[in-house]
């Protein structure tokens, strides 16, 4: 945190002329704000010179505008915040990455000291305390103690949901298990299914049931209803005993294992694969690996789908503030001592990326207002964290995030094969999300510049989760843009000619995927004599803490 902020301060001191120009700009804005303050103090109406951003929910209560004292508190806070942020982004003599890092950490501090976060500077909290005769404060204290005991600021109560009973309830069976993953095969919902199955590679950050939440949001159920035969990965939650598990094993005993299990179970010569987030990155590496390992006609995956997936880590979004040589060394040393990266550490980093909505919102509503967290399946899943084994995750951070080796032809050797994305010729369907702060869509688009097969790219509205967990509803909640990109396209060029549609991209995916999955055959049961049920879905690994 400290280094980029100190670097920014030293850079401004080394450029006194630019610093003076910024102070003059600040003085001009403060003059308008002072005039606004005088008008409000004497009881006259005055339009706010600075308005909160449209997605800033901290000051939505009318009291922040109608009451002069609170209006001025809000305006002066916003004025200082905006100027500090603008100055940091314009810092002379710093690289763009260093400016973004300095602005990020200053923004986190400015968010933390917002007047909404403290009882005596939050008029809504004061009003609730008066109206409830102190009950809101008593309940807030109880919530605070519960959060301290839990070791985190809870976004959902642990008892709101139960995996296997209210979440992840689609019927199926674990038909394969090793020390890395369970393979779940789902029971069909129609008498006929397409002959070639769909294999889904889920991320091992958090758990697979994000794609099988409550029935109306479940992508798995939707796919089954479309007549697809679905297999999915459920990864083991690592502990210290798995410290030396490498990425090679995640590829061979994870991705390749589920592909082979699905082929043997169904008798199909090929499968159709989909990968989500880091699961998609693993799938991209697997596709390059398989195109080296097998002859073109023997590659076991006919086509592949990526969901919010990075392969080019040059600009990985806000997460880059945690990724530099010193940070990776610090994380690696911590993992080496324990054998893993704790899931709560990972979750805290991702929550910091959106601290107002994922941290301070819950501090205010839980501690100051005394409100219990509302039941929300996505937030419950978000808190159901997993660990990362030391060897695999240290390699992943260094080789992909730090060195960006995946986009280099033969820059990586994985499971005995040199990885070259340009060797992938199988058709690709790639989906990104417009407001994704974990895998920015402009960067995920770069996959189209590396692979050589036919491609279709979709840009969904919303973010990393809700842009993907996006079932068709009427009336439509979201939109998507879609077009087949050229290999030389840049992201914004593609966006200019992509067609926009109302609704869910799931329907477009099915129109692309289903004709490729073979003829309809009699539906297969979840388990068979050769692949007996080792456990009922959602399996045992997903329940591990």
PDB file of N, CA, C and O in Angstrom, residues 77 104-114:
ATOM      1  N   UNK A  77     -16.831  16.349   1.309  1.00  0.00           N
ATOM      2  CA  UNK A  77     -16.187  15.025   1.193  1.00  0.00           C
ATOM      3  C   UNK A  77     -16.011  14.648  -0.275  1.00  0.00           C
ATOM      4  O   UNK A  77     -14.929  14.200  -0.697  1.00  0.00           O
ATOM      5  N   UNK A 104      -5.700   3.524  -6.492  1.00  0.00           N
ATOM      6  CA  UNK A 104      -6.496   2.457  -5.864  1.00  0.00           C
ATOM      7  C   UNK A 104      -6.410   2.539  -4.348  1.00  0.00           C
ATOM      8  O   UNK A 104      -7.428   2.547  -3.649  1.00  0.00           O
ATOM      9  N   UNK A 105      -5.181   2.602  -3.821  1.00  0.00           N
ATOM     10  CA  UNK A 105      -5.034   2.567  -2.366  1.00  0.00           C
ATOM     11  C   UNK A 105      -5.531   3.857  -1.719  1.00  0.00           C
ATOM     12  O   UNK A 105      -6.102   3.828  -0.625  1.00  0.00           O
ATOM     13  N   UNK A 106      -5.362   5.010  -2.390  1.00  0.00           N
ATOM     14  CA  UNK A 106      -5.940   6.235  -1.856  1.00  0.00           C
ATOM     15  C   UNK A 106      -7.456   6.149  -1.851  1.00  0.00           C
ATOM     16  O   UNK A 106      -8.125   6.614  -0.922  1.00  0.00           O
ATOM     17  N   UNK A 107      -8.021   5.564  -2.917  1.00  0.00           N
ATOM     18  CA  UNK A 107      -9.476   5.423  -2.986  1.00  0.00           C
ATOM     19  C   UNK A 107      -9.993   4.541  -1.857  1.00  0.00           C
ATOM     20  O   UNK A 107     -11.052   4.798  -1.273  1.00  0.00           O
ATOM     21  N   UNK A 108      -9.241   3.489  -1.519  1.00  0.00           N
ATOM     22  CA  UNK A 108      -9.673   2.627  -0.406  1.00  0.00           C
ATOM     23  C   UNK A 108      -9.688   3.412   0.902  1.00  0.00           C
ATOM     24  O   UNK A 108     -10.597   3.248   1.725  1.00  0.00           O
ATOM     25  N   UNK A 109      -8.666   4.269   1.108  1.00  0.00           N
ATOM     26  CA  UNK A 109      -8.618   5.072   2.338  1.00  0.00           C
ATOM     27  C   UNK A 109      -9.727   6.102   2.342  1.00  0.00           C
ATOM     28  O   UNK A 109     -10.394   6.304   3.362  1.00  0.00           O
ATOM     29  N   UNK A 110      -9.961   6.763   1.215  1.00  0.00           N
ATOM     30  CA  UNK A 110     -11.029   7.757   1.141  1.00  0.00           C
ATOM     31  C   UNK A 110     -12.402   7.113   1.339  1.00  0.00           C
ATOM     32  O   UNK A 110     -13.284   7.703   1.962  1.00  0.00           O
ATOM     33  N   UNK A 111     -12.592   5.915   0.820  1.00  0.00           N
ATOM     34  CA  UNK A 111     -13.839   5.196   1.065  1.00  0.00           C
ATOM     35  C   UNK A 111     -13.997   4.867   2.548  1.00  0.00           C
ATOM     36  O   UNK A 111     -15.099   4.933   3.097  1.00  0.00           O
ATOM     37  N   UNK A 112     -12.902   4.518   3.190  1.00  0.00           N
ATOM     38  CA  UNK A 112     -12.964   4.132   4.595  1.00  0.00           C
ATOM     39  C   UNK A 112     -13.352   5.297   5.501  1.00  0.00           C
ATOM     40  O   UNK A 112     -14.017   5.107   6.519  1.00  0.00           O
ATOM     41  N   UNK A 113     -12.938   6.530   5.153  1.00  0.00           N
ATOM     42  CA  UNK A 113     -13.207   7.677   6.020  1.00  0.00           C
ATOM     43  C   UNK A 113     -14.458   8.445   5.583  1.00  0.00           C
ATOM     44  O   UNK A 113     -14.684   9.566   6.039  1.00  0.00           O
ATOM     45  N   UNK A 114     -15.274   7.848   4.726  1.00  0.00           N
ATOM     46  CA  UNK A 114     -16.517   8.507   4.314  1.00  0.00           C
ATOM     47  C   UNK A 114     -17.393   8.776   5.537  1.00  0.00           C
ATOM     48  O   UNK A 114     -17.435   7.961   6.475  1.00  0.00           O
TER      49      UNK A 114
END
